[in-house]
């Protein structure tokens, strides 16, 4: 069992966005993938939890990128556990280019749910062996409390079949895709994402009709996805000129 887990990838054209770069949704997918693989090697992954009706869910994700991998480029993601307690676990990531240079970091907070009741179950049913918490630093700031967002012209959306994952709630990456789609092609041609933060607050379900709220100040867009008065997600995007 290793404190750190590393995996290399190659960005093919079919995975890229219109700017011929890795999209945020793909990075989120790879972060979840490599976290799952590392957890499985530590015997705290899905394979060790399914018989207990338990599963990991992402509670918070924070990403900072200096550069985004481009089409036909190799990149590597390294992950490690920063902390573990009876309520949640913090796991970090470093993203490197083909030359081994750091191009970004990510911070995540994970919680365990009962997959039958969908209630918070804590980590007490899992056993992380001693010595597997890493002292490796992650230099980006932890996620602060995300602001309450109100607006006069929310975007309406109904969650459909392809938005739902095997827990039968809205998939993490589908929330992110819905938020990314609030930006125009011109926005993405002119600017690149430098920091992204998202906090998952409640479950979205199939058929839920939600409202996407947005406020933008000085190049920072704050979002909320609400189902009625219930916030499902809050997020923040900080962009920089290309």
PDB file of C-alpha atoms in Angstrom:
ATOM      1  CA  UNK A   1       0.000   0.000   0.000  1.00  0.00           C
ATOM      2  CA  UNK A   2       1.375   3.364  -1.029  1.00  0.00           C
ATOM      3  CA  UNK A   3       0.636   6.844   0.334  1.00  0.00           C
ATOM      4  CA  UNK A   4       0.649   8.252  -3.184  1.00  0.00           C
ATOM      5  CA  UNK A   5      -0.915   6.991  -6.381  1.00  0.00           C
ATOM      6  CA  UNK A   6       0.075   8.158  -9.850  1.00  0.00           C
ATOM      7  CA  UNK A   7      -1.446   7.680 -13.277  1.00  0.00           C
ATOM      8  CA  UNK A   8      -0.541   9.103 -16.687  1.00  0.00           C
ATOM      9  CA  UNK A   9      -2.940   9.964 -19.491  1.00  0.00           C
ATOM     10  CA  UNK A  10      -2.931  11.169 -23.100  1.00  0.00           C
ATOM     11  CA  UNK A  11      -5.454  13.785 -24.244  1.00  0.00           C
ATOM     12  CA  UNK A  12      -7.117  12.637 -27.459  1.00  0.00           C
ATOM     13  CA  UNK A  13      -9.102  15.008 -29.729  1.00  0.00           C
ATOM     14  CA  UNK A  14     -12.421  13.421 -28.782  1.00  0.00           C
ATOM     15  CA  UNK A  15     -11.890  14.410 -25.137  1.00  0.00           C
ATOM     16  CA  UNK A  16     -10.915  18.035 -25.783  1.00  0.00           C
ATOM     17  CA  UNK A  17     -13.041  21.171 -25.688  1.00  0.00           C
ATOM     18  CA  UNK A  18     -13.430  23.766 -28.449  1.00  0.00           C
ATOM     19  CA  UNK A  19     -10.159  25.391 -27.362  1.00  0.00           C
ATOM     20  CA  UNK A  20      -8.355  22.066 -27.951  1.00  0.00           C
ATOM     21  CA  UNK A  21      -7.645  21.686 -24.237  1.00  0.00           C
ATOM     22  CA  UNK A  22      -8.692  19.390 -21.438  1.00  0.00           C
ATOM     23  CA  UNK A  23     -12.147  20.504 -20.257  1.00  0.00           C
ATOM     24  CA  UNK A  24     -12.939  20.938 -16.574  1.00  0.00           C
ATOM     25  CA  UNK A  25     -15.446  18.095 -16.787  1.00  0.00           C
ATOM     26  CA  UNK A  26     -12.750  15.675 -17.942  1.00  0.00           C
ATOM     27  CA  UNK A  27     -10.376  16.744 -15.169  1.00  0.00           C
ATOM     28  CA  UNK A  28     -13.141  16.173 -12.616  1.00  0.00           C
ATOM     29  CA  UNK A  29     -13.766  12.731 -14.115  1.00  0.00           C
ATOM     30  CA  UNK A  30     -10.074  11.808 -13.898  1.00  0.00           C
ATOM     31  CA  UNK A  31      -9.860  13.102 -10.321  1.00  0.00           C
ATOM     32  CA  UNK A  32     -12.747  10.854  -9.307  1.00  0.00           C
ATOM     33  CA  UNK A  33     -11.247   7.953 -11.265  1.00  0.00           C
ATOM     34  CA  UNK A  34      -7.790   8.109  -9.719  1.00  0.00           C
ATOM     35  CA  UNK A  35      -9.204   8.690  -6.222  1.00  0.00           C
ATOM     36  CA  UNK A  36     -11.342   5.572  -6.654  1.00  0.00           C
ATOM     37  CA  UNK A  37      -8.398   3.507  -7.874  1.00  0.00           C
ATOM     38  CA  UNK A  38      -6.163   4.621  -4.998  1.00  0.00           C
ATOM     39  CA  UNK A  39      -8.909   3.959  -2.445  1.00  0.00           C
ATOM     40  CA  UNK A  40      -9.336   0.452  -3.841  1.00  0.00           C
ATOM     41  CA  UNK A  41      -5.622  -0.273  -3.352  1.00  0.00           C
ATOM     42  CA  UNK A  42      -5.972   0.879   0.284  1.00  0.00           C
ATOM     43  CA  UNK A  43      -9.031  -1.344   0.875  1.00  0.00           C
ATOM     44  CA  UNK A  44     -11.261   1.672   1.485  1.00  0.00           C
ATOM     45  CA  UNK A  45     -12.772   1.827  -1.997  1.00  0.00           C
ATOM     46  CA  UNK A  46     -16.079   0.797  -3.490  1.00  0.00           C
ATOM     47  CA  UNK A  47     -15.102  -2.864  -3.667  1.00  0.00           C
ATOM     48  CA  UNK A  48     -14.705  -2.918   0.136  1.00  0.00           C
ATOM     49  CA  UNK A  49     -17.865  -0.899   0.803  1.00  0.00           C
ATOM     50  CA  UNK A  50     -20.560  -2.315  -1.454  1.00  0.00           C
ATOM     51  CA  UNK A  51     -21.510  -5.181   0.888  1.00  0.00           C
ATOM     52  CA  UNK A  52     -22.027  -2.637   3.680  1.00  0.00           C
ATOM     53  CA  UNK A  53     -24.303  -0.453   1.528  1.00  0.00           C
ATOM     54  CA  UNK A  54     -21.741   2.339   1.720  1.00  0.00           C
ATOM     55  CA  UNK A  55     -20.200   4.561  -0.930  1.00  0.00           C
ATOM     56  CA  UNK A  56     -17.954   7.590  -1.260  1.00  0.00           C
ATOM     57  CA  UNK A  57     -19.421  10.847  -2.552  1.00  0.00           C
ATOM     58  CA  UNK A  58     -17.590  14.046  -3.392  1.00  0.00           C
ATOM     59  CA  UNK A  59     -18.528  16.886  -1.048  1.00  0.00           C
ATOM     60  CA  UNK A  60     -16.166  19.640  -2.224  1.00  0.00           C
ATOM     61  CA  UNK A  61     -13.808  20.131  -5.148  1.00  0.00           C
ATOM     62  CA  UNK A  62     -11.323  22.975  -5.605  1.00  0.00           C
ATOM     63  CA  UNK A  63      -9.087  23.217  -8.674  1.00  0.00           C
ATOM     64  CA  UNK A  64      -6.328  25.671  -9.605  1.00  0.00           C
ATOM     65  CA  UNK A  65      -4.656  25.343 -13.008  1.00  0.00           C
ATOM     66  CA  UNK A  66      -1.703  27.292 -14.409  1.00  0.00           C
ATOM     67  CA  UNK A  67      -2.030  25.540 -17.760  1.00  0.00           C
ATOM     68  CA  UNK A  68      -4.442  23.002 -19.210  1.00  0.00           C
ATOM     69  CA  UNK A  69      -3.218  19.934 -21.136  1.00  0.00           C
ATOM     70  CA  UNK A  70      -3.705  20.266 -24.881  1.00  0.00           C
ATOM     71  CA  UNK A  71      -4.649  17.713 -27.526  1.00  0.00           C
ATOM     72  CA  UNK A  72      -1.952  15.067 -28.095  1.00  0.00           C
ATOM     73  CA  UNK A  73      -0.204  15.917 -24.830  1.00  0.00           C
ATOM     74  CA  UNK A  74       0.565  13.523 -22.007  1.00  0.00           C
ATOM     75  CA  UNK A  75      -0.263  14.494 -18.440  1.00  0.00           C
ATOM     76  CA  UNK A  76      -0.003  12.838 -15.036  1.00  0.00           C
ATOM     77  CA  UNK A  77      -2.164  13.047 -11.929  1.00  0.00           C
ATOM     78  CA  UNK A  78      -0.805  12.220  -8.467  1.00  0.00           C
ATOM     79  CA  UNK A  79      -3.111  11.798  -5.475  1.00  0.00           C
ATOM     80  CA  UNK A  80      -2.685  11.417  -1.719  1.00  0.00           C
ATOM     81  CA  UNK A  81      -4.779  11.566   1.462  1.00  0.00           C
ATOM     82  CA  UNK A  82      -4.267  14.723   3.516  1.00  0.00           C
ATOM     83  CA  UNK A  83      -6.579  13.930   6.431  1.00  0.00           C
ATOM     84  CA  UNK A  84      -9.030  11.361   7.745  1.00  0.00           C
ATOM     85  CA  UNK A  85     -11.580  11.586  10.549  1.00  0.00           C
ATOM     86  CA  UNK A  86     -14.878   9.962  11.463  1.00  0.00           C
ATOM     87  CA  UNK A  87     -16.856  12.462   9.382  1.00  0.00           C
ATOM     88  CA  UNK A  88     -14.907  12.904   6.129  1.00  0.00           C
ATOM     89  CA  UNK A  89     -11.566  12.571   4.339  1.00  0.00           C
ATOM     90  CA  UNK A  90      -9.516  15.195   2.508  1.00  0.00           C
ATOM     91  CA  UNK A  91      -7.646  14.077  -0.610  1.00  0.00           C
ATOM     92  CA  UNK A  92      -5.356  16.201  -2.796  1.00  0.00           C
ATOM     93  CA  UNK A  93      -4.037  16.014  -6.343  1.00  0.00           C
ATOM     94  CA  UNK A  94      -1.149  17.371  -8.385  1.00  0.00           C
ATOM     95  CA  UNK A  95      -1.400  17.631 -12.168  1.00  0.00           C
ATOM     96  CA  UNK A  96       1.848  17.511 -14.157  1.00  0.00           C
ATOM     97  CA  UNK A  97       2.683  17.967 -17.822  1.00  0.00           C
ATOM     98  CA  UNK A  98       4.724  15.524 -19.895  1.00  0.00           C
ATOM     99  CA  UNK A  99       7.953  17.099 -18.598  1.00  0.00           C
ATOM    100  CA  UNK A 100       6.974  16.478 -14.974  1.00  0.00           C
ATOM    101  CA  UNK A 101       6.283  20.162 -14.335  1.00  0.00           C
ATOM    102  CA  UNK A 102       3.374  21.078 -12.079  1.00  0.00           C
ATOM    103  CA  UNK A 103       0.516  22.693 -14.000  1.00  0.00           C
ATOM    104  CA  UNK A 104      -2.204  22.483 -11.369  1.00  0.00           C
ATOM    105  CA  UNK A 105      -3.513  21.209  -8.055  1.00  0.00           C
ATOM    106  CA  UNK A 106      -6.853  20.078  -6.711  1.00  0.00           C
ATOM    107  CA  UNK A 107      -8.319  19.660  -3.252  1.00  0.00           C
ATOM    108  CA  UNK A 108     -11.272  17.412  -2.477  1.00  0.00           C
ATOM    109  CA  UNK A 109     -13.424  16.529   0.517  1.00  0.00           C
ATOM    110  CA  UNK A 110     -15.155  13.137   0.497  1.00  0.00           C
ATOM    111  CA  UNK A 111     -17.999  11.780   2.618  1.00  0.00           C
ATOM    112  CA  UNK A 112     -19.487   8.314   2.977  1.00  0.00           C
ATOM    113  CA  UNK A 113     -23.206   7.770   2.431  1.00  0.00           C
ATOM    114  CA  UNK A 114     -25.489   4.853   3.058  1.00  0.00           C
ATOM    115  CA  UNK A 115     -26.422   3.882  -0.495  1.00  0.00           C
ATOM    116  CA  UNK A 116     -29.900   2.726   0.580  1.00  0.00           C
ATOM    117  CA  UNK A 117     -30.985   5.709   2.699  1.00  0.00           C
ATOM    118  CA  UNK A 118     -28.607   8.229   1.055  1.00  0.00           C
ATOM    119  CA  UNK A 119     -27.814   9.604   4.512  1.00  0.00           C
ATOM    120  CA  UNK A 120     -24.345  10.514   5.797  1.00  0.00           C
ATOM    121  CA  UNK A 121     -22.785   7.370   7.267  1.00  0.00           C
ATOM    122  CA  UNK A 122     -19.363   8.624   8.369  1.00  0.00           C
ATOM    123  CA  UNK A 123     -16.120   6.707   7.914  1.00  0.00           C
ATOM    124  CA  UNK A 124     -16.226   4.571  11.065  1.00  0.00           C
ATOM    125  CA  UNK A 125     -17.082   1.398   9.125  1.00  0.00           C
ATOM    126  CA  UNK A 126     -13.862   1.777   7.123  1.00  0.00           C
ATOM    127  CA  UNK A 127     -10.339   1.055   8.324  1.00  0.00           C
ATOM    128  CA  UNK A 128      -7.470   3.133   6.950  1.00  0.00           C
ATOM    129  CA  UNK A 129      -4.211   1.540   8.019  1.00  0.00           C
ATOM    130  CA  UNK A 130      -1.714   3.603   9.993  1.00  0.00           C
ATOM    131  CA  UNK A 131       0.945   5.447   8.035  1.00  0.00           C
ATOM    132  CA  UNK A 132      -1.133   6.165   4.931  1.00  0.00           C
ATOM    133  CA  UNK A 133      -1.805   9.851   5.619  1.00  0.00           C
ATOM    134  CA  UNK A 134       0.677  11.867   3.569  1.00  0.00           C
ATOM    135  CA  UNK A 135       2.492  15.003   4.717  1.00  0.00           C
ATOM    136  CA  UNK A 136       2.889  16.124   1.100  1.00  0.00           C
ATOM    137  CA  UNK A 137       1.835  19.754   0.739  1.00  0.00           C
ATOM    138  CA  UNK A 138      -0.921  21.080  -1.490  1.00  0.00           C
ATOM    139  CA  UNK A 139      -0.172  24.796  -1.907  1.00  0.00           C
ATOM    140  CA  UNK A 140      -3.586  26.016  -3.067  1.00  0.00           C
ATOM    141  CA  UNK A 141      -6.007  27.550  -0.576  1.00  0.00           C
ATOM    142  CA  UNK A 142      -8.761  25.441   0.878  1.00  0.00           C
ATOM    143  CA  UNK A 143     -12.272  26.217  -0.236  1.00  0.00           C
ATOM    144  CA  UNK A 144     -13.912  29.057   1.663  1.00  0.00           C
ATOM    145  CA  UNK A 145     -17.652  29.213   2.279  1.00  0.00           C
ATOM    146  CA  UNK A 146     -19.306  29.933  -1.055  1.00  0.00           C
ATOM    147  CA  UNK A 147     -21.700  32.860  -1.185  1.00  0.00           C
ATOM    148  CA  UNK A 148     -25.471  32.706  -1.489  1.00  0.00           C
ATOM    149  CA  UNK A 149     -26.380  33.658  -5.052  1.00  0.00           C
ATOM    150  CA  UNK A 150     -29.551  35.411  -6.156  1.00  0.00           C
ATOM    151  CA  UNK A 151     -30.478  36.678  -9.608  1.00  0.00           C
ATOM    152  CA  UNK A 152     -33.552  37.914 -11.479  1.00  0.00           C
ATOM    153  CA  UNK A 153     -33.174  35.701 -14.546  1.00  0.00           C
ATOM    154  CA  UNK A 154     -32.290  32.136 -13.514  1.00  0.00           C
ATOM    155  CA  UNK A 155     -31.803  29.445 -16.142  1.00  0.00           C
ATOM    156  CA  UNK A 156     -34.248  26.553 -15.808  1.00  0.00           C
ATOM    157  CA  UNK A 157     -33.146  22.959 -16.310  1.00  0.00           C
ATOM    158  CA  UNK A 158     -34.677  19.519 -15.756  1.00  0.00           C
ATOM    159  CA  UNK A 159     -32.391  16.622 -14.836  1.00  0.00           C
ATOM    160  CA  UNK A 160     -32.749  13.781 -17.334  1.00  0.00           C
ATOM    161  CA  UNK A 161     -31.713  10.130 -17.492  1.00  0.00           C
ATOM    162  CA  UNK A 162     -28.113  10.776 -18.582  1.00  0.00           C
ATOM    163  CA  UNK A 163     -27.570  13.124 -15.612  1.00  0.00           C
ATOM    164  CA  UNK A 164     -28.049  10.282 -13.117  1.00  0.00           C
ATOM    165  CA  UNK A 165     -25.323   7.965 -11.806  1.00  0.00           C
ATOM    166  CA  UNK A 166     -25.384   4.511 -10.219  1.00  0.00           C
ATOM    167  CA  UNK A 167     -26.375   5.988  -6.838  1.00  0.00           C
ATOM    168  CA  UNK A 168     -29.493   7.224  -8.675  1.00  0.00           C
ATOM    169  CA  UNK A 169     -28.721  10.862  -7.956  1.00  0.00           C
ATOM    170  CA  UNK A 170     -27.230  13.549 -10.183  1.00  0.00           C
ATOM    171  CA  UNK A 171     -23.653  12.791 -11.195  1.00  0.00           C
ATOM    172  CA  UNK A 172     -20.944  15.167  -9.987  1.00  0.00           C
ATOM    173  CA  UNK A 173     -19.664  15.868 -13.485  1.00  0.00           C
ATOM    174  CA  UNK A 174     -23.176  16.616 -14.775  1.00  0.00           C
ATOM    175  CA  UNK A 175     -23.511  19.452 -12.262  1.00  0.00           C
ATOM    176  CA  UNK A 176     -20.188  20.839 -13.466  1.00  0.00           C
ATOM    177  CA  UNK A 177     -21.216  20.525 -17.124  1.00  0.00           C
ATOM    178  CA  UNK A 178     -24.444  22.418 -16.419  1.00  0.00           C
ATOM    179  CA  UNK A 179     -22.436  25.267 -14.891  1.00  0.00           C
ATOM    180  CA  UNK A 180     -19.797  25.315 -17.639  1.00  0.00           C
ATOM    181  CA  UNK A 181     -22.604  25.600 -20.197  1.00  0.00           C
ATOM    182  CA  UNK A 182     -23.611  28.951 -18.706  1.00  0.00           C
ATOM    183  CA  UNK A 183     -20.502  30.446 -20.338  1.00  0.00           C
ATOM    184  CA  UNK A 184     -20.467  31.367 -24.030  1.00  0.00           C
ATOM    185  CA  UNK A 185     -18.015  30.231 -26.685  1.00  0.00           C
ATOM    186  CA  UNK A 186     -16.610  33.765 -26.702  1.00  0.00           C
ATOM    187  CA  UNK A 187     -16.052  33.597 -22.933  1.00  0.00           C
ATOM    188  CA  UNK A 188     -13.972  30.452 -23.365  1.00  0.00           C
ATOM    189  CA  UNK A 189     -12.108  31.767 -26.414  1.00  0.00           C
ATOM    190  CA  UNK A 190     -11.058  34.892 -24.510  1.00  0.00           C
ATOM    191  CA  UNK A 191     -10.421  33.419 -21.072  1.00  0.00           C
ATOM    192  CA  UNK A 192      -9.104  30.312 -19.372  1.00  0.00           C
ATOM    193  CA  UNK A 193     -10.263  28.894 -16.051  1.00  0.00           C
ATOM    194  CA  UNK A 194      -7.747  29.569 -13.286  1.00  0.00           C
ATOM    195  CA  UNK A 195      -9.660  28.480 -10.156  1.00  0.00           C
ATOM    196  CA  UNK A 196     -12.851  26.498  -9.692  1.00  0.00           C
ATOM    197  CA  UNK A 197     -14.683  25.693  -6.476  1.00  0.00           C
ATOM    198  CA  UNK A 198     -17.829  23.634  -5.995  1.00  0.00           C
ATOM    199  CA  UNK A 199     -19.672  22.457  -2.884  1.00  0.00           C
ATOM    200  CA  UNK A 200     -22.369  19.788  -3.060  1.00  0.00           C
ATOM    201  CA  UNK A 201     -25.101  20.467  -0.521  1.00  0.00           C
ATOM    202  CA  UNK A 202     -28.088  18.259  -1.370  1.00  0.00           C
ATOM    203  CA  UNK A 203     -28.953  15.520  -3.831  1.00  0.00           C
ATOM    204  CA  UNK A 204     -30.535  16.201  -7.180  1.00  0.00           C
ATOM    205  CA  UNK A 205     -32.772  13.463  -8.528  1.00  0.00           C
ATOM    206  CA  UNK A 206     -34.151  12.390 -11.894  1.00  0.00           C
ATOM    207  CA  UNK A 207     -36.851  14.768 -13.099  1.00  0.00           C
ATOM    208  CA  UNK A 208     -35.987  17.573 -10.673  1.00  0.00           C
ATOM    209  CA  UNK A 209     -36.647  20.988 -12.188  1.00  0.00           C
ATOM    210  CA  UNK A 210     -33.873  23.300 -11.011  1.00  0.00           C
ATOM    211  CA  UNK A 211     -32.803  26.902 -11.406  1.00  0.00           C
ATOM    212  CA  UNK A 212     -29.237  27.973 -12.158  1.00  0.00           C
ATOM    213  CA  UNK A 213     -28.451  31.300 -10.478  1.00  0.00           C
ATOM    214  CA  UNK A 214     -25.422  33.387 -11.478  1.00  0.00           C
ATOM    215  CA  UNK A 215     -23.665  36.549 -10.304  1.00  0.00           C
ATOM    216  CA  UNK A 216     -20.455  37.824 -11.934  1.00  0.00           C
ATOM    217  CA  UNK A 217     -18.177  40.430 -10.351  1.00  0.00           C
ATOM    218  CA  UNK A 218     -14.673  41.338 -11.604  1.00  0.00           C
ATOM    219  CA  UNK A 219     -14.306  38.191 -13.677  1.00  0.00           C
ATOM    220  CA  UNK A 220     -15.446  35.836 -10.919  1.00  0.00           C
ATOM    221  CA  UNK A 221     -18.761  34.059 -11.489  1.00  0.00           C
ATOM    222  CA  UNK A 222     -20.620  32.646  -8.484  1.00  0.00           C
ATOM    223  CA  UNK A 223     -23.336  30.065  -9.101  1.00  0.00           C
ATOM    224  CA  UNK A 224     -26.041  28.190  -7.277  1.00  0.00           C
ATOM    225  CA  UNK A 225     -28.211  25.342  -8.515  1.00  0.00           C
ATOM    226  CA  UNK A 226     -31.481  25.269  -6.581  1.00  0.00           C
ATOM    227  CA  UNK A 227     -34.412  22.889  -6.452  1.00  0.00           C
ATOM    228  CA  UNK A 228     -37.172  25.137  -5.189  1.00  0.00           C
ATOM    229  CA  UNK A 229     -35.688  26.805  -2.114  1.00  0.00           C
ATOM    230  CA  UNK A 230     -33.208  23.975  -1.549  1.00  0.00           C
ATOM    231  CA  UNK A 231     -29.627  24.661  -2.702  1.00  0.00           C
ATOM    232  CA  UNK A 232     -28.093  21.610  -4.361  1.00  0.00           C
ATOM    233  CA  UNK A 233     -24.764  23.120  -5.394  1.00  0.00           C
ATOM    234  CA  UNK A 234     -22.789  26.323  -4.946  1.00  0.00           C
ATOM    235  CA  UNK A 235     -19.776  27.088  -7.123  1.00  0.00           C
ATOM    236  CA  UNK A 236     -17.304  29.765  -8.161  1.00  0.00           C
ATOM    237  CA  UNK A 237     -15.333  30.196 -11.408  1.00  0.00           C
ATOM    238  CA  UNK A 238     -12.336  32.562 -11.654  1.00  0.00           C
ATOM    239  CA  UNK A 239     -11.139  33.248 -15.206  1.00  0.00           C
ATOM    240  CA  UNK A 240      -7.956  34.799 -16.590  1.00  0.00           C
ATOM    241  CA  UNK A 241      -7.319  36.245 -20.070  1.00  0.00           C
ATOM    242  CA  UNK A 242      -5.628  33.899 -22.508  1.00  0.00           C
TER     243      UNK A 242
END
